[in-house]
Amino acid sequence: MPVTATHAADIRGTGRPPHVGVPARPEKVLVIACGALANEVLAITRQHGLSHVALQCLPAQLHNRPEKIPEAVRRAIHVARAQYARILIGYGDCGTGGLLDTVLAEEGVERIEGAHCYAFFTGIDDFEAEMDREPGTFYLTDFLARHFDTLVIRPLGLDTRPELRDAYFGNYTRLMYLEQNGDAVLREKAQAAAKRLGLSYAHRVTGYGLLEEMLRGA
């Protein structure tokens, strides 16, 4: 005769059946991500009630030295392993020339698909098609629109030497703002950025794209 839950409880001597049908708690997941994605990761976890997902951000300034990203991610993985059952990486290749993927293969950790955030916000195929249509495009995300002066204008010296504009942007024809969260203020900032760089302006609402898909599957 099959052993039912009640029989099993009686065999253990408790007289009570075990809890049946109670879903197990999700395992703890850590997302190690570029600081440029902090707002987006937190928004997604709040929107979908992903309370088991935690976030650790590495400095967005690492993009200025992409060769340092792989080892910075490796160190963060090693520290996190004692506390988290699963680790996900919120980086594209981000200019590491495949070195980040080498590290992640060695560590047995997966990252979001795509070469960079532009591709995983729009979708990889859509981004490649956009590049084919107009390769002379400079892209902004919400993060870059918010910090345009800090991350673009000042590091390039355009705040004090605007004549350098042609040296940096002479081959560009338009600025494309990839919008994640529908912030009208950021839309205005993106339009102002295009005007400042002397580029035509284009705008596309992407939402969170593949980043949201990855986190919802965590």
PDB file of C-alpha atoms in Angstrom:
ATOM      1  CA  MET A   1       0.000   0.000   0.000  1.00  0.00           C
ATOM      2  CA  PRO A   2       1.384   3.454  -0.868  1.00  0.00           C
ATOM      3  CA  VAL A   3       2.479   5.576   2.078  1.00  0.00           C
ATOM      4  CA  THR A   4       0.311   8.707   2.265  1.00  0.00           C
ATOM      5  CA  ALA A   5       1.346  11.964   3.894  1.00  0.00           C
ATOM      6  CA  THR A   6      -0.800  11.145   6.933  1.00  0.00           C
ATOM      7  CA  HIS A   7       0.737   7.675   7.252  1.00  0.00           C
ATOM      8  CA  ALA A   8       4.206   9.178   6.934  1.00  0.00           C
ATOM      9  CA  ALA A   9       3.427  11.627   9.714  1.00  0.00           C
ATOM     10  CA  ASP A  10       2.135   8.828  11.918  1.00  0.00           C
ATOM     11  CA  ILE A  11       5.262   6.751  11.205  1.00  0.00           C
ATOM     12  CA  ARG A  12       7.391   9.683  12.421  1.00  0.00           C
ATOM     13  CA  GLY A  13       5.254   9.764  15.549  1.00  0.00           C
ATOM     14  CA  THR A  14       4.033  13.354  15.127  1.00  0.00           C
ATOM     15  CA  GLY A  15       0.404  12.531  14.483  1.00  0.00           C
ATOM     16  CA  ARG A  16       0.293  15.459  11.993  1.00  0.00           C
ATOM     17  CA  PRO A  17       0.840  15.445   8.232  1.00  0.00           C
ATOM     18  CA  PRO A  18       3.703  17.522   6.918  1.00  0.00           C
ATOM     19  CA  HIS A  19       3.006  20.790   5.132  1.00  0.00           C
ATOM     20  CA  VAL A  20       1.929  19.865   1.640  1.00  0.00           C
ATOM     21  CA  GLY A  21       1.744  22.228  -1.331  1.00  0.00           C
ATOM     22  CA  VAL A  22       3.751  25.051   0.279  1.00  0.00           C
ATOM     23  CA  PRO A  23       6.111  26.421  -2.378  1.00  0.00           C
ATOM     24  CA  ALA A  24       9.778  26.433  -1.504  1.00  0.00           C
ATOM     25  CA  ARG A  25      11.449  29.766  -1.068  1.00  0.00           C
ATOM     26  CA  PRO A  26      13.481  30.838  -4.106  1.00  0.00           C
ATOM     27  CA  GLU A  27      17.203  30.498  -3.668  1.00  0.00           C
ATOM     28  CA  LYS A  28      19.159  33.651  -2.973  1.00  0.00           C
ATOM     29  CA  VAL A  29      20.519  35.227  -6.137  1.00  0.00           C
ATOM     30  CA  LEU A  30      23.116  37.967  -6.442  1.00  0.00           C
ATOM     31  CA  VAL A  31      23.362  40.140  -9.520  1.00  0.00           C
ATOM     32  CA  ILE A  32      26.826  41.610  -9.975  1.00  0.00           C
ATOM     33  CA  ALA A  33      26.264  44.482 -12.359  1.00  0.00           C
ATOM     34  CA  CYS A  34      27.749  47.616 -13.821  1.00  0.00           C
ATOM     35  CA  GLY A  35      26.828  50.665 -11.758  1.00  0.00           C
ATOM     36  CA  ALA A  36      25.193  52.080 -14.877  1.00  0.00           C
ATOM     37  CA  LEU A  37      22.434  49.454 -14.436  1.00  0.00           C
ATOM     38  CA  ALA A  38      21.702  49.980 -10.737  1.00  0.00           C
ATOM     39  CA  ASN A  39      18.431  51.883 -11.170  1.00  0.00           C
ATOM     40  CA  GLU A  40      17.207  49.461 -13.792  1.00  0.00           C
ATOM     41  CA  VAL A  41      17.971  46.300 -11.791  1.00  0.00           C
ATOM     42  CA  LEU A  42      16.299  47.714  -8.685  1.00  0.00           C
ATOM     43  CA  ALA A  43      13.249  48.830 -10.669  1.00  0.00           C
ATOM     44  CA  ILE A  44      12.820  45.366 -12.174  1.00  0.00           C
ATOM     45  CA  THR A  45      13.176  43.562  -8.851  1.00  0.00           C
ATOM     46  CA  ARG A  46      10.617  45.880  -7.236  1.00  0.00           C
ATOM     47  CA  GLN A  47       8.179  45.606 -10.142  1.00  0.00           C
ATOM     48  CA  HIS A  48       8.222  41.804 -10.126  1.00  0.00           C
ATOM     49  CA  GLY A  49       8.577  41.231  -6.383  1.00  0.00           C
ATOM     50  CA  LEU A  50      11.966  39.551  -6.722  1.00  0.00           C
ATOM     51  CA  SER A  51      12.833  39.842  -3.049  1.00  0.00           C
ATOM     52  CA  HIS A  52      15.306  36.957  -3.311  1.00  0.00           C
ATOM     53  CA  VAL A  53      17.452  38.920  -5.771  1.00  0.00           C
ATOM     54  CA  ALA A  54      20.172  41.170  -4.361  1.00  0.00           C
ATOM     55  CA  LEU A  55      22.360  43.618  -6.248  1.00  0.00           C
ATOM     56  CA  GLN A  56      26.044  44.460  -6.052  1.00  0.00           C
ATOM     57  CA  CYS A  57      27.306  47.150  -8.396  1.00  0.00           C
ATOM     58  CA  LEU A  58      30.825  47.705  -9.613  1.00  0.00           C
ATOM     59  CA  PRO A  59      31.853  51.272 -10.517  1.00  0.00           C
ATOM     60  CA  ALA A  60      30.500  52.490 -13.841  1.00  0.00           C
ATOM     61  CA  GLN A  61      33.865  54.196 -14.358  1.00  0.00           C
ATOM     62  CA  LEU A  62      35.352  50.775 -15.122  1.00  0.00           C
ATOM     63  CA  HIS A  63      34.082  51.354 -18.652  1.00  0.00           C
ATOM     64  CA  ASN A  64      36.951  53.791 -19.066  1.00  0.00           C
ATOM     65  CA  ARG A  65      39.331  50.858 -18.419  1.00  0.00           C
ATOM     66  CA  PRO A  66      37.428  47.825 -19.722  1.00  0.00           C
ATOM     67  CA  GLU A  67      40.474  45.585 -19.392  1.00  0.00           C
ATOM     68  CA  LYS A  68      39.931  45.814 -15.621  1.00  0.00           C
ATOM     69  CA  ILE A  69      36.317  44.596 -15.728  1.00  0.00           C
ATOM     70  CA  PRO A  70      37.003  40.827 -15.913  1.00  0.00           C
ATOM     71  CA  GLU A  71      39.157  40.607 -12.794  1.00  0.00           C
ATOM     72  CA  ALA A  72      36.924  43.008 -10.884  1.00  0.00           C
ATOM     73  CA  VAL A  73      33.993  40.718 -11.658  1.00  0.00           C
ATOM     74  CA  ARG A  74      36.024  37.641 -10.688  1.00  0.00           C
ATOM     75  CA  ARG A  75      36.896  39.138  -7.296  1.00  0.00           C
ATOM     76  CA  ALA A  76      33.252  39.989  -6.662  1.00  0.00           C
ATOM     77  CA  ILE A  77      32.211  36.435  -7.551  1.00  0.00           C
ATOM     78  CA  HIS A  78      34.726  34.929  -5.119  1.00  0.00           C
ATOM     79  CA  VAL A  79      33.519  37.133  -2.267  1.00  0.00           C
ATOM     80  CA  ALA A  80      29.843  36.435  -3.002  1.00  0.00           C
ATOM     81  CA  ARG A  81      30.011  32.652  -3.254  1.00  0.00           C
ATOM     82  CA  ALA A  82      29.875  32.135   0.510  1.00  0.00           C
ATOM     83  CA  GLN A  83      26.488  33.853   0.729  1.00  0.00           C
ATOM     84  CA  TYR A  84      24.627  33.244  -2.521  1.00  0.00           C
ATOM     85  CA  ALA A  85      23.380  30.069  -4.138  1.00  0.00           C
ATOM     86  CA  ARG A  86      23.428  31.630  -7.578  1.00  0.00           C
ATOM     87  CA  ILE A  87      25.248  34.567  -9.167  1.00  0.00           C
ATOM     88  CA  LEU A  88      24.301  36.391 -12.373  1.00  0.00           C
ATOM     89  CA  ILE A  89      26.354  39.016 -14.173  1.00  0.00           C
ATOM     90  CA  GLY A  90      24.784  42.235 -15.409  1.00  0.00           C
ATOM     91  CA  TYR A  91      27.444  43.111 -17.970  1.00  0.00           C
ATOM     92  CA  GLY A  92      27.709  42.731 -21.695  1.00  0.00           C
ATOM     93  CA  ASP A  93      31.149  42.141 -23.091  1.00  0.00           C
ATOM     94  CA  CYS A  94      31.566  45.896 -22.550  1.00  0.00           C
ATOM     95  CA  GLY A  95      34.780  46.243 -24.529  1.00  0.00           C
ATOM     96  CA  THR A  96      36.692  43.441 -22.814  1.00  0.00           C
ATOM     97  CA  GLY A  97      37.310  41.644 -26.114  1.00  0.00           C
ATOM     98  CA  GLY A  98      35.988  38.335 -24.801  1.00  0.00           C
ATOM     99  CA  LEU A  99      38.069  38.395 -21.611  1.00  0.00           C
ATOM    100  CA  LEU A 100      34.992  38.702 -19.415  1.00  0.00           C
ATOM    101  CA  ASP A 101      33.470  35.607 -20.999  1.00  0.00           C
ATOM    102  CA  THR A 102      36.708  33.713 -20.375  1.00  0.00           C
ATOM    103  CA  VAL A 103      36.553  34.583 -16.682  1.00  0.00           C
ATOM    104  CA  LEU A 104      32.877  33.654 -16.434  1.00  0.00           C
ATOM    105  CA  ALA A 105      33.474  30.307 -18.137  1.00  0.00           C
ATOM    106  CA  GLU A 106      36.216  29.573 -15.597  1.00  0.00           C
ATOM    107  CA  GLU A 107      33.945  30.557 -12.713  1.00  0.00           C
ATOM    108  CA  GLY A 108      30.843  28.805 -14.053  1.00  0.00           C
ATOM    109  CA  VAL A 109      28.739  31.974 -13.984  1.00  0.00           C
ATOM    110  CA  GLU A 110      26.459  33.327 -16.713  1.00  0.00           C
ATOM    111  CA  ARG A 111      25.940  36.889 -17.908  1.00  0.00           C
ATOM    112  CA  ILE A 112      23.269  38.651 -19.866  1.00  0.00           C
ATOM    113  CA  GLU A 113      23.481  38.266 -23.632  1.00  0.00           C
ATOM    114  CA  GLY A 114      24.890  41.025 -25.788  1.00  0.00           C
ATOM    115  CA  ALA A 115      27.994  43.080 -26.380  1.00  0.00           C
ATOM    116  CA  HIS A 116      26.766  46.059 -24.350  1.00  0.00           C
ATOM    117  CA  CYS A 117      23.708  47.571 -22.690  1.00  0.00           C
ATOM    118  CA  TYR A 118      22.465  49.138 -25.940  1.00  0.00           C
ATOM    119  CA  ALA A 119      22.111  45.666 -27.446  1.00  0.00           C
ATOM    120  CA  PHE A 120      20.432  44.009 -24.485  1.00  0.00           C
ATOM    121  CA  PHE A 121      17.995  46.884 -23.987  1.00  0.00           C
ATOM    122  CA  THR A 122      16.871  46.875 -27.633  1.00  0.00           C
ATOM    123  CA  GLY A 123      17.346  43.179 -28.274  1.00  0.00           C
ATOM    124  CA  ILE A 124      20.442  41.943 -30.054  1.00  0.00           C
ATOM    125  CA  ASP A 125      18.946  41.442 -33.506  1.00  0.00           C
ATOM    126  CA  ASP A 126      17.161  44.791 -33.402  1.00  0.00           C
ATOM    127  CA  PHE A 127      20.316  46.597 -32.392  1.00  0.00           C
ATOM    128  CA  GLU A 128      22.336  45.036 -35.188  1.00  0.00           C
ATOM    129  CA  ALA A 129      19.632  46.000 -37.688  1.00  0.00           C
ATOM    130  CA  GLU A 130      19.665  49.559 -36.339  1.00  0.00           C
ATOM    131  CA  MET A 131      23.425  49.735 -36.736  1.00  0.00           C
ATOM    132  CA  ASP A 132      23.144  48.513 -40.317  1.00  0.00           C
ATOM    133  CA  ARG A 133      20.535  51.166 -41.103  1.00  0.00           C
ATOM    134  CA  GLU A 134      22.532  54.057 -39.652  1.00  0.00           C
ATOM    135  CA  PRO A 135      26.013  53.193 -38.386  1.00  0.00           C
ATOM    136  CA  GLY A 136      26.856  56.794 -37.504  1.00  0.00           C
ATOM    137  CA  THR A 137      24.719  56.727 -34.368  1.00  0.00           C
ATOM    138  CA  PHE A 138      25.727  57.749 -30.862  1.00  0.00           C
ATOM    139  CA  TYR A 139      23.578  55.999 -28.246  1.00  0.00           C
ATOM    140  CA  LEU A 140      22.320  57.172 -24.881  1.00  0.00           C
ATOM    141  CA  THR A 141      20.587  55.105 -22.215  1.00  0.00           C
ATOM    142  CA  ASP A 142      18.766  56.564 -19.215  1.00  0.00           C
ATOM    143  CA  PHE A 143      22.007  56.426 -17.240  1.00  0.00           C
ATOM    144  CA  LEU A 144      24.029  58.213 -19.905  1.00  0.00           C
ATOM    145  CA  ALA A 145      21.331  60.835 -20.425  1.00  0.00           C
ATOM    146  CA  ARG A 146      21.262  61.491 -16.682  1.00  0.00           C
ATOM    147  CA  HIS A 147      25.052  61.821 -16.447  1.00  0.00           C
ATOM    148  CA  PHE A 148      25.842  63.173 -19.911  1.00  0.00           C
ATOM    149  CA  ASP A 149      28.010  66.072 -18.740  1.00  0.00           C
ATOM    150  CA  THR A 150      29.905  63.942 -16.223  1.00  0.00           C
ATOM    151  CA  LEU A 151      30.520  60.943 -18.478  1.00  0.00           C
ATOM    152  CA  VAL A 152      30.784  62.499 -21.942  1.00  0.00           C
ATOM    153  CA  ILE A 153      31.313  66.259 -22.020  1.00  0.00           C
ATOM    154  CA  ARG A 154      33.855  66.712 -19.230  1.00  0.00           C
ATOM    155  CA  PRO A 155      36.014  63.614 -19.829  1.00  0.00           C
ATOM    156  CA  LEU A 156      36.383  64.649 -23.485  1.00  0.00           C
ATOM    157  CA  GLY A 157      37.196  68.239 -22.544  1.00  0.00           C
ATOM    158  CA  LEU A 158      34.222  69.605 -24.489  1.00  0.00           C
ATOM    159  CA  ASP A 159      33.207  71.831 -21.588  1.00  0.00           C
ATOM    160  CA  THR A 160      36.335  73.946 -22.038  1.00  0.00           C
ATOM    161  CA  ARG A 161      37.231  73.186 -25.670  1.00  0.00           C
ATOM    162  CA  PRO A 162      34.009  72.780 -27.665  1.00  0.00           C
ATOM    163  CA  GLU A 163      36.023  72.938 -30.896  1.00  0.00           C
ATOM    164  CA  LEU A 164      37.045  69.330 -30.181  1.00  0.00           C
ATOM    165  CA  ARG A 165      33.518  68.269 -31.029  1.00  0.00           C
ATOM    166  CA  ASP A 166      34.421  67.434 -34.638  1.00  0.00           C
ATOM    167  CA  ALA A 167      37.418  65.366 -33.573  1.00  0.00           C
ATOM    168  CA  TYR A 168      35.193  63.112 -31.455  1.00  0.00           C
ATOM    169  CA  PHE A 169      31.830  63.249 -33.210  1.00  0.00           C
ATOM    170  CA  GLY A 170      32.579  64.272 -36.767  1.00  0.00           C
ATOM    171  CA  ASN A 171      31.642  60.823 -38.087  1.00  0.00           C
ATOM    172  CA  TYR A 172      28.336  60.683 -36.235  1.00  0.00           C
ATOM    173  CA  THR A 173      25.076  61.821 -37.795  1.00  0.00           C
ATOM    174  CA  ARG A 174      22.513  61.272 -35.059  1.00  0.00           C
ATOM    175  CA  LEU A 175      21.982  60.600 -31.370  1.00  0.00           C
ATOM    176  CA  MET A 176      19.591  57.780 -30.479  1.00  0.00           C
ATOM    177  CA  TYR A 177      18.092  57.837 -27.005  1.00  0.00           C
ATOM    178  CA  LEU A 178      17.130  54.358 -25.796  1.00  0.00           C
ATOM    179  CA  GLU A 179      14.593  55.022 -23.061  1.00  0.00           C
ATOM    180  CA  GLN A 180      14.075  52.561 -20.212  1.00  0.00           C
ATOM    181  CA  ASN A 181      11.597  54.017 -17.739  1.00  0.00           C
ATOM    182  CA  GLY A 182       9.601  56.851 -19.316  1.00  0.00           C
ATOM    183  CA  ASP A 183      11.201  59.808 -17.556  1.00  0.00           C
ATOM    184  CA  ALA A 184      10.257  63.038 -19.356  1.00  0.00           C
ATOM    185  CA  VAL A 185      13.162  64.899 -17.747  1.00  0.00           C
ATOM    186  CA  LEU A 186      15.658  62.411 -19.158  1.00  0.00           C
ATOM    187  CA  ARG A 187      14.017  62.741 -22.569  1.00  0.00           C
ATOM    188  CA  GLU A 188      14.650  66.486 -22.443  1.00  0.00           C
ATOM    189  CA  LYS A 189      18.244  65.863 -21.387  1.00  0.00           C
ATOM    190  CA  ALA A 190      18.759  63.506 -24.316  1.00  0.00           C
ATOM    191  CA  GLN A 191      17.357  66.072 -26.741  1.00  0.00           C
ATOM    192  CA  ALA A 192      19.678  68.707 -25.280  1.00  0.00           C
ATOM    193  CA  ALA A 193      22.623  66.321 -25.643  1.00  0.00           C
ATOM    194  CA  ALA A 194      21.868  65.822 -29.337  1.00  0.00           C
ATOM    195  CA  LYS A 195      21.673  69.567 -29.878  1.00  0.00           C
ATOM    196  CA  ARG A 196      24.941  70.123 -28.022  1.00  0.00           C
ATOM    197  CA  LEU A 197      26.729  67.578 -30.190  1.00  0.00           C
ATOM    198  CA  GLY A 198      25.167  68.909 -33.387  1.00  0.00           C
ATOM    199  CA  LEU A 199      23.451  65.601 -34.148  1.00  0.00           C
ATOM    200  CA  SER A 200      19.937  64.773 -35.238  1.00  0.00           C
ATOM    201  CA  TYR A 201      17.781  63.262 -32.518  1.00  0.00           C
ATOM    202  CA  ALA A 202      16.033  59.900 -32.489  1.00  0.00           C
ATOM    203  CA  HIS A 203      14.152  58.262 -29.647  1.00  0.00           C
ATOM    204  CA  ARG A 204      13.102  54.703 -28.966  1.00  0.00           C
ATOM    205  CA  VAL A 205      11.368  53.257 -25.907  1.00  0.00           C
ATOM    206  CA  THR A 206      13.025  49.931 -25.127  1.00  0.00           C
ATOM    207  CA  GLY A 207      12.013  49.217 -21.556  1.00  0.00           C
ATOM    208  CA  TYR A 208      14.471  46.877 -19.840  1.00  0.00           C
ATOM    209  CA  GLY A 209      14.775  44.343 -22.642  1.00  0.00           C
ATOM    210  CA  LEU A 210      16.894  41.269 -22.021  1.00  0.00           C
ATOM    211  CA  LEU A 211      17.882  42.534 -18.574  1.00  0.00           C
ATOM    212  CA  GLU A 212      14.307  42.099 -17.410  1.00  0.00           C
ATOM    213  CA  GLU A 213      14.105  38.651 -18.981  1.00  0.00           C
ATOM    214  CA  MET A 214      17.254  37.523 -17.190  1.00  0.00           C
ATOM    215  CA  LEU A 215      16.120  38.795 -13.793  1.00  0.00           C
ATOM    216  CA  ARG A 216      12.603  37.365 -14.078  1.00  0.00           C
ATOM    217  CA  GLY A 217      14.195  33.976 -14.693  1.00  0.00           C
ATOM    218  CA  ALA A 218      16.434  34.259 -11.629  1.00  0.00           C
TER     219      ALA A 218
END
